[in-house]
Coordinates of C-alpha atoms and ligand atoms in Angstrom, one line a residue:
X1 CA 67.1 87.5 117.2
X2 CA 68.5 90.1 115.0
X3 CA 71.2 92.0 116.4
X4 CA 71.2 95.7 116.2
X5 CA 73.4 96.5 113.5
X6 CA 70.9 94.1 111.7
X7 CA 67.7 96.0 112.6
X8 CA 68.9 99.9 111.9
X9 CA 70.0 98.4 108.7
X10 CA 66.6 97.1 107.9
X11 CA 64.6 100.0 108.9
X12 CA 67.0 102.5 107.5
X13 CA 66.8 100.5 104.0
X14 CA 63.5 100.2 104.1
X15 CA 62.8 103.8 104.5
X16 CA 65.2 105.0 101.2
X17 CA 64.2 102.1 99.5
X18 CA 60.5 103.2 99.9
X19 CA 59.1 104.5 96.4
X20 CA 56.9 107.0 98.4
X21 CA 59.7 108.5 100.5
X22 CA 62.4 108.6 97.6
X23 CA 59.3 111.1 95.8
X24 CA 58.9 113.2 98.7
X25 CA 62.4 113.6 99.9
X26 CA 63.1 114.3 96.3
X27 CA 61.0 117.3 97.1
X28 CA 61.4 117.9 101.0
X29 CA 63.8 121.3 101.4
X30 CA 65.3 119.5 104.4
X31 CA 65.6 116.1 102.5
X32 CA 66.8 117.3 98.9
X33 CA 70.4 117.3 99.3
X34 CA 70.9 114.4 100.9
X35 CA 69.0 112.6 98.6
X36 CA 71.1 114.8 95.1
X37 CA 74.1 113.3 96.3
X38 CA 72.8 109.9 97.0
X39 CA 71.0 109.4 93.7
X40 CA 74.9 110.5 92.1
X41 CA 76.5 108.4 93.6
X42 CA 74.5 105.7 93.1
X43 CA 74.5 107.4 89.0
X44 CA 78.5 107.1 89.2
X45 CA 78.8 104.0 90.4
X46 CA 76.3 103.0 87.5
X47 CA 78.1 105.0 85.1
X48 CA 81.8 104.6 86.4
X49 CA 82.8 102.5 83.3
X50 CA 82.1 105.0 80.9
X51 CA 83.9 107.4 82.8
X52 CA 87.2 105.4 82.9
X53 CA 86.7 105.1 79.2
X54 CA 86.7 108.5 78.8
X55 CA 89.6 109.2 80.2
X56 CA 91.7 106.0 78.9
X57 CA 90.3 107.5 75.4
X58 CA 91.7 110.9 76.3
X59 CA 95.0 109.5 77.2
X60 CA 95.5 107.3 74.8
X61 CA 94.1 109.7 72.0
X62 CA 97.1 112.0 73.2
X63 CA 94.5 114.7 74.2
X64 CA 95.9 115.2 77.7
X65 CA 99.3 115.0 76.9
X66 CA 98.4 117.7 74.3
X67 CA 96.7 120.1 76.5
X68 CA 99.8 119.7 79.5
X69 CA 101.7 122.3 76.8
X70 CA 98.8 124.5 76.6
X71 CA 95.5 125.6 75.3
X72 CA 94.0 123.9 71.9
X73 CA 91.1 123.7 69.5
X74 CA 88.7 121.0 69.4
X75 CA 89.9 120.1 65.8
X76 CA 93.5 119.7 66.4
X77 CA 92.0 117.6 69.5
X78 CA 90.3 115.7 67.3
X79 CA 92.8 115.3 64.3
X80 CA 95.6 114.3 67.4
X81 CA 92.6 111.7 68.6
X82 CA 91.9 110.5 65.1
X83 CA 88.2 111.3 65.4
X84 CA 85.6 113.3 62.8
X85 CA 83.8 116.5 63.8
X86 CA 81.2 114.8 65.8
X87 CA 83.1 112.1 67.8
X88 CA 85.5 114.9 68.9
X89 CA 82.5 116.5 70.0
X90 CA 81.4 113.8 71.8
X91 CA 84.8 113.1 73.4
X92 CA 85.3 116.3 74.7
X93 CA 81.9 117.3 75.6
X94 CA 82.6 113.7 77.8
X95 CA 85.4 114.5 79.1
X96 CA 84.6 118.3 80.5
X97 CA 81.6 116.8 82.0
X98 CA 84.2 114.8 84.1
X99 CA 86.5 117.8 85.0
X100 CA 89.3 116.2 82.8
X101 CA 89.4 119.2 79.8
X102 CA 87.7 122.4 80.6
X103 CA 86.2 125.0 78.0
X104 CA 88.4 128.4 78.2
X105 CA 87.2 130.2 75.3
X106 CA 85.3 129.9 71.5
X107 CA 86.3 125.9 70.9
X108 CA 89.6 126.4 73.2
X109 CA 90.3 123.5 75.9
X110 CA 92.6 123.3 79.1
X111 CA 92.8 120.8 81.1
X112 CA 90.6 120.6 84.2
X113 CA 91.1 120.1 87.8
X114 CA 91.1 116.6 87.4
X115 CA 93.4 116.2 84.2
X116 CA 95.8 118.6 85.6
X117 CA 96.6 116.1 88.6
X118 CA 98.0 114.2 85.6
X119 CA 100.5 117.2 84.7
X120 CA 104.2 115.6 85.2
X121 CA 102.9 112.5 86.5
X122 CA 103.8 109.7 84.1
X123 CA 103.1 107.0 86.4
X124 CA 99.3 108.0 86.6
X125 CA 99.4 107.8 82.9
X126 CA 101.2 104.5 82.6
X127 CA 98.8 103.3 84.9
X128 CA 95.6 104.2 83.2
X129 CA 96.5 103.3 79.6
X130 CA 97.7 99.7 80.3
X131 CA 94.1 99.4 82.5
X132 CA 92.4 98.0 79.0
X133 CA 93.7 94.3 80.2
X134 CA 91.9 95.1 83.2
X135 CA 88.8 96.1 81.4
X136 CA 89.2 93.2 79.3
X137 CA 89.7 90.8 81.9
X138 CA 86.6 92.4 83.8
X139 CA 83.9 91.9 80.7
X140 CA 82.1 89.1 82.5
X141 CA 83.0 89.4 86.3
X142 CA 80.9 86.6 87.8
X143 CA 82.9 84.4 85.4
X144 CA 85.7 85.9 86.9
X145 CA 84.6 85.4 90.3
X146 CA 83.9 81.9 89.9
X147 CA 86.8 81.0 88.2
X148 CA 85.4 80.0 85.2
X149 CA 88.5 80.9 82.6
X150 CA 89.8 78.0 80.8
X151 CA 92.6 80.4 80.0
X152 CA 94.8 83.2 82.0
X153 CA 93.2 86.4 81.1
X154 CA 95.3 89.4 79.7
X155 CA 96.7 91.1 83.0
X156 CA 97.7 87.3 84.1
X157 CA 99.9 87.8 80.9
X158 CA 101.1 91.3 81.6
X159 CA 102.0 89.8 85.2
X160 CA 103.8 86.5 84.1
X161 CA 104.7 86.1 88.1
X162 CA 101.5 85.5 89.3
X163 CA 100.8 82.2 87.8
X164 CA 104.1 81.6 86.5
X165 CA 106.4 78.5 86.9
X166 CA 110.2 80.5 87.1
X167 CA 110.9 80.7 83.5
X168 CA 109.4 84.1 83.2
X169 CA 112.3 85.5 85.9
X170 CA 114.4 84.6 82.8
X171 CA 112.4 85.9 79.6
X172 CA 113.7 89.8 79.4
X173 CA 110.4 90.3 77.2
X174 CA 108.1 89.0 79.7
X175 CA 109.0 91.5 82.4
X176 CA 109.7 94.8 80.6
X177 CA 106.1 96.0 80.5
X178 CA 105.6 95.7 83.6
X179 CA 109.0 96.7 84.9
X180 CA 108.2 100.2 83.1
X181 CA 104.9 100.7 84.4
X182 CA 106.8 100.0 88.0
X183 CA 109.5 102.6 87.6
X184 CA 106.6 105.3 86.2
X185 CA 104.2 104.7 89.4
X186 CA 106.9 104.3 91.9
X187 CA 107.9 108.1 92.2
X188 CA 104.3 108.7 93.6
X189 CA 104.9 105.9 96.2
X190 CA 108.5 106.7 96.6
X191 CA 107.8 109.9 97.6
X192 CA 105.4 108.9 100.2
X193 CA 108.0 106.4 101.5
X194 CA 110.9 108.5 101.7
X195 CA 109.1 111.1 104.0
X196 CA 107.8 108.2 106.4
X197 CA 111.2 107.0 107.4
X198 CA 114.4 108.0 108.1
X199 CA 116.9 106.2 105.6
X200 CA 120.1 108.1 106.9
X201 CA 120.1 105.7 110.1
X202 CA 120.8 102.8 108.1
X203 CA 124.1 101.3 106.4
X204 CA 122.9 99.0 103.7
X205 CA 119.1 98.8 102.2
X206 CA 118.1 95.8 100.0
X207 CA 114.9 96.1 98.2
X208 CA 113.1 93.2 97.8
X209 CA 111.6 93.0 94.5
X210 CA 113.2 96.5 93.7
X211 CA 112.2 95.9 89.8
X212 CA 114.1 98.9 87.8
X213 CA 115.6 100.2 90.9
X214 CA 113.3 103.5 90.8
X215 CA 112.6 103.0 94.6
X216 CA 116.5 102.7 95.6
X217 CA 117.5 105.8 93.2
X218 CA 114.5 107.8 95.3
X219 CA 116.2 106.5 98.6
X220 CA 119.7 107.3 97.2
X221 CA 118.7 110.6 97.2
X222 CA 117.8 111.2 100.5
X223 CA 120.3 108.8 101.8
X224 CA 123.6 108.9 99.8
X225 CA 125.9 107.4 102.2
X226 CA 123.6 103.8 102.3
X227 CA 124.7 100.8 100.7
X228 CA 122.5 99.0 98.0
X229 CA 121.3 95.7 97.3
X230 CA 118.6 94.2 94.7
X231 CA 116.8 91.4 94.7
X232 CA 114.7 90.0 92.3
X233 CA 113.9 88.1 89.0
X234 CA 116.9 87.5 87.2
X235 CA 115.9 89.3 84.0
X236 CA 114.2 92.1 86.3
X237 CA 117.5 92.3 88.2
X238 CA 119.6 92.8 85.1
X239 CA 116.9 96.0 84.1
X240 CA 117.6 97.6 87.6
X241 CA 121.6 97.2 87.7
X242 CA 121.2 98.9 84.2
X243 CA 119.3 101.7 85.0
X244 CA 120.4 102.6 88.3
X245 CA 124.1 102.5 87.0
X246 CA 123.2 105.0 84.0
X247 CA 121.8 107.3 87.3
X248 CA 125.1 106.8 88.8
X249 CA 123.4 104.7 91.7
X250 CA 125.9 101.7 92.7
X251 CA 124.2 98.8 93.6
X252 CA 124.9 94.9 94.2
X253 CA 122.5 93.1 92.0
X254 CA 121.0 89.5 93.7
X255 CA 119.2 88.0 90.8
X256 CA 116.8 85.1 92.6
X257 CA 113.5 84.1 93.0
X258 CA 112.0 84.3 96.6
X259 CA 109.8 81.3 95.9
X260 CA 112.8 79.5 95.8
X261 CA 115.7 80.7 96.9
X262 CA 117.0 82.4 100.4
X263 CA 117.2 86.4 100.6
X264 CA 120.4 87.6 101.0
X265 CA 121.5 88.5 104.2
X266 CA 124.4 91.5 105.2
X267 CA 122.1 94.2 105.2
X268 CA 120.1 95.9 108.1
X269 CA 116.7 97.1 106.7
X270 CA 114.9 95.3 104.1
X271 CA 112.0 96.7 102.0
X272 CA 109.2 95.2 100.9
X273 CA 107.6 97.6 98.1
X274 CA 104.2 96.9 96.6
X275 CA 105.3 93.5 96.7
X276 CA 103.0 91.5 99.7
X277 CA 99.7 92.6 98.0
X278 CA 100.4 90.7 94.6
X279 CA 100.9 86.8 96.6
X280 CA 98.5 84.8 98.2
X281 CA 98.8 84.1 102.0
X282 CA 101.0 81.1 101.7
X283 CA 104.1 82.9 99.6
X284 CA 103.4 86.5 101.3
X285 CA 104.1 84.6 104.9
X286 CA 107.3 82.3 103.8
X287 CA 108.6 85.7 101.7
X288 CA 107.9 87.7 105.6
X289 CA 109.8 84.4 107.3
X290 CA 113.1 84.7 104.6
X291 CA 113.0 88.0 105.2
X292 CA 112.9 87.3 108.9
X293 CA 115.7 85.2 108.5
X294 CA 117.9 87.6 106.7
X295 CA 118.3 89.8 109.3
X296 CA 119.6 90.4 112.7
X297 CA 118.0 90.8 116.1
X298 CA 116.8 95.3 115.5
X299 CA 117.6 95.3 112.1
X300 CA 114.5 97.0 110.1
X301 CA 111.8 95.5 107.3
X302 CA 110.0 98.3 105.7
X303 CA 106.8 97.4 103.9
X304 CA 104.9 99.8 101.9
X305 CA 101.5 98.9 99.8
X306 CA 98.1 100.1 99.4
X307 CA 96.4 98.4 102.1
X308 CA 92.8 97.7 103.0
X309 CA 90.9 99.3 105.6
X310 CA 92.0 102.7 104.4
X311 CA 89.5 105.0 105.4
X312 CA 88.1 107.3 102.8
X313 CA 89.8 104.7 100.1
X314 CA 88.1 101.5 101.4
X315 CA 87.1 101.5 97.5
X316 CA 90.5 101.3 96.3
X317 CA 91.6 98.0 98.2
X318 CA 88.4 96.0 98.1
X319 CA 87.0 96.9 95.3
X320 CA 89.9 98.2 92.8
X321 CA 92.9 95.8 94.2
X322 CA 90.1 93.0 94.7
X323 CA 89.1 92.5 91.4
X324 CA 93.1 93.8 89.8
X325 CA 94.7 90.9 91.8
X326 CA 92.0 88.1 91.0
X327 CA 92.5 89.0 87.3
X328 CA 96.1 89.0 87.9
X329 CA 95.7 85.7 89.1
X330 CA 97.3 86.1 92.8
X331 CA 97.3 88.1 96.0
X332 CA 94.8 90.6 97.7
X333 CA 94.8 94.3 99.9
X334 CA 95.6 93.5 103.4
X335 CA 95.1 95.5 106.5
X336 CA 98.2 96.9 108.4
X337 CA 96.6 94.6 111.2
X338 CA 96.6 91.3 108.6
X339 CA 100.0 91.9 107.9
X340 CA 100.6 93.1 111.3
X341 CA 100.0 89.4 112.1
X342 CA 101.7 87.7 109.3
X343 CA 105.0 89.8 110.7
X344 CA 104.5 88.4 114.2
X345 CA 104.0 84.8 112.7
X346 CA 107.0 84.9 110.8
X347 CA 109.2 85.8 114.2
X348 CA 109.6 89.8 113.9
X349 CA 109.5 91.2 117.1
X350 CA 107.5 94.1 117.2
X351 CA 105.8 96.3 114.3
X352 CA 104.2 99.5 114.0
X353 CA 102.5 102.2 110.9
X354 CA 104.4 105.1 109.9
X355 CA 101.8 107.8 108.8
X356 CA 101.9 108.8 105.1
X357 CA 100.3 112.4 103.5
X358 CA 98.6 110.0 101.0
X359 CA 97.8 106.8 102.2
X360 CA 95.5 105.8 98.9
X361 CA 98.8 105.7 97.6
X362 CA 100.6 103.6 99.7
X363 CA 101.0 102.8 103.7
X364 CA 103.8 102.5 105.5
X365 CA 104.8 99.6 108.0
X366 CA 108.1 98.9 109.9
X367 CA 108.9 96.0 111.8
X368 CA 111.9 94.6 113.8
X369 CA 113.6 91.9 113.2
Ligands
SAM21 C1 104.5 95.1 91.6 S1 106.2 95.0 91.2 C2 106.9 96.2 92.4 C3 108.2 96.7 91.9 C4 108.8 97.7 92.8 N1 109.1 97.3 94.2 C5 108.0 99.0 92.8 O1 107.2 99.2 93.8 O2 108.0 99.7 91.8 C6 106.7 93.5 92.0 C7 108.1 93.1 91.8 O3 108.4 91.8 92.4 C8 109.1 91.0 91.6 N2 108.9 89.6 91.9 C9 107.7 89.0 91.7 N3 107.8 87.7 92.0 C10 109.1 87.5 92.4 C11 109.8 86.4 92.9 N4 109.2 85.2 93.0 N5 111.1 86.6 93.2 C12 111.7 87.8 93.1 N6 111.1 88.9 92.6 C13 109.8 88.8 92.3 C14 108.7 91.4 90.2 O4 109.6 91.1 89.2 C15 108.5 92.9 90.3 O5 109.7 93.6 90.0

């Protein structure tokens, strides 16, 4: 017998889903607004391809980076954009519709309330022009979903990790891309981070997977009296010591690869930055249990990803990291309460959230060793 979850589920559905009732609500005082914001949602969710193309075209044209210095015309717009008369048109006509540009005055643009959240936020911009591997990748999802690729697609080759064999920790080229798109996106996180834990109570951070080192020069900041180590490809490692040296950051580089080798030990918190959600289960629990092993009885892991389960952002993990990560070739969103479980597998003793202002962004966990 159907449970009742099952049966509200049924009725409810086939109420909207009734021709007869769409028409009236469509009509019905009471009924109308529920049934506007349903029908756009259900229009965005149709159209939502079109809008990220917008934008990535507004980006990439260098329209928004354009309008962050001020007012302009639709034809230096255009000219910047490469486009004729009418394409500019089009594009911008677009890309007001979405809040992105607004219309201040005879053929003068702004930017809107959404392209303004891009203001001084290179990360954001990083992120959204290198999404046409993604789009790419995502041009026939059911082959994606089964598996049917005879080749990796093109984020598999911006992300040489995921399905690669070692050598790529090596190859300099391979891992600069993505090592600047890191560094871009990790103020946003490290930001969030930095206000969801208290650094200062610690002698000596290693961050696992550090990349460039943005996330240790954020923590150096708040914390200059800590010690720092970081771990991670060689080639990646080399990038990091570079850059955090030019900031005047001191830190001990550990070039290694955590398939393979041990993680250092000698330092009492450990962090773990958007680096669980990239690995399948297998790796993402031996990576918890060197970790694990690293450390002393109280010392700290800090882990910090955007996790599933988010509410308001259940989107964003399931739908967004769901399909990123298969096209990547490895890893998936977990819940705090998945990895909450992997943590207690792997020997930690206890475990608990931190609160973050924007978890969409990232989550916060710390466990003890
Ligand atoms: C998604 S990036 C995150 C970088 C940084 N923590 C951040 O949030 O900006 C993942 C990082 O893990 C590193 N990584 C991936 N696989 C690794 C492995 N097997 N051993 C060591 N580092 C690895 C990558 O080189 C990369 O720097």
């Amino acid at each position: 017998m159907a449970g009742f979850r099952q049966r509200w589920v049924g009725w409810r559905n086939s109420i909207i889903g009734n021709p007869a009732f769409q028409s009236w609500a469509s009509r019905s005082i009471l009924a109308r607004g529920i049934s506007r914001v349903r029908a756009r949602r259900l229009f965005d969710i149709i159209a939502g391809f079109t809008y990220s193309q917008t934008l990535y075209a507004c980006v990439e044209g260098g329209i928004v980076a354009r309008l962050e210095d001020g007012a302009a015309s639709s034809a230096e717009l255009g000219a910047l954009a490469r486009l004729g008369e009418d394409a500019t048109h089009r594009l911008l006509r677009a890309a007001a519709a979405l809040g992105v540009i607004e219309s201040v005055g005879e053929d003068l643009w702004m930017l809107g309330e959404q392209g303004v959240a891009l203001t001084g936020n290179p990360g954001a911009i990083a992120m959204i022009r290198h999404h046409h591997l993604l789009y790419a990748d995502l041009a026939d999802p059911l082959s994606l979903l089964r598996g049917e690729r005879s080749a990796p697609g093109a984020l598999a080759g911006y992300w040489p990790y995921a399905l690669g064999d070692g050598s790529e920790g090596e190859n300099q080229a391979a891992v600069s891309p993505y090592s600047q798109l890191m560094a871009a996106s990790q103020p946003m996180v490290a930001d969030q981070v930095v206000h969801a834990w208290r650094f200062g109570q610690h002698r000596r951070m290693l961050d696992v997977g550090g990349g460039a080192g943005a996330f240790i020069a954020a923590v150096a900041d708040v914390a200059p009296a800590l010690e720092f180590g970081l771990f991670d490809l060689p080639a990646v490692t080399a990038i990091g010591a570079r850059q955090l040296g030019e900031r005047g950051v001191r830190v001990t580089p550990h070039p290694g690869d955590f398939r393979n080798d041990s993680i250092p030990q000698g330092y009492d918190l450990i962090t773990l930055i958007r680096i669980l959600h990239d690995h399948d289960d297998d790796l993402a629990q031996s990576l918890l249990v060197k970790v694990h092993a690293a450390l002393k009885p109280g010392d700290t892991l800090l882990i910090a990803e955007p996790m599933a389960g988010t509410p308001g952002a259940e989107a964003m993990a399931d739908a967004y990291f769901g399909f990123y990560l298969l096209a990547m070739g490895s890893g998936r969103a977990r819940t705090p309460q998945e990895i909450g479980a992997m943590l207690t597998k792997a020997g930690f003793a206890g475990w608990s959230e931190r609160r973050t202002g924007l978890p969409i962004v990232t989550r916060v966990i710390a466990a003890t060793a």
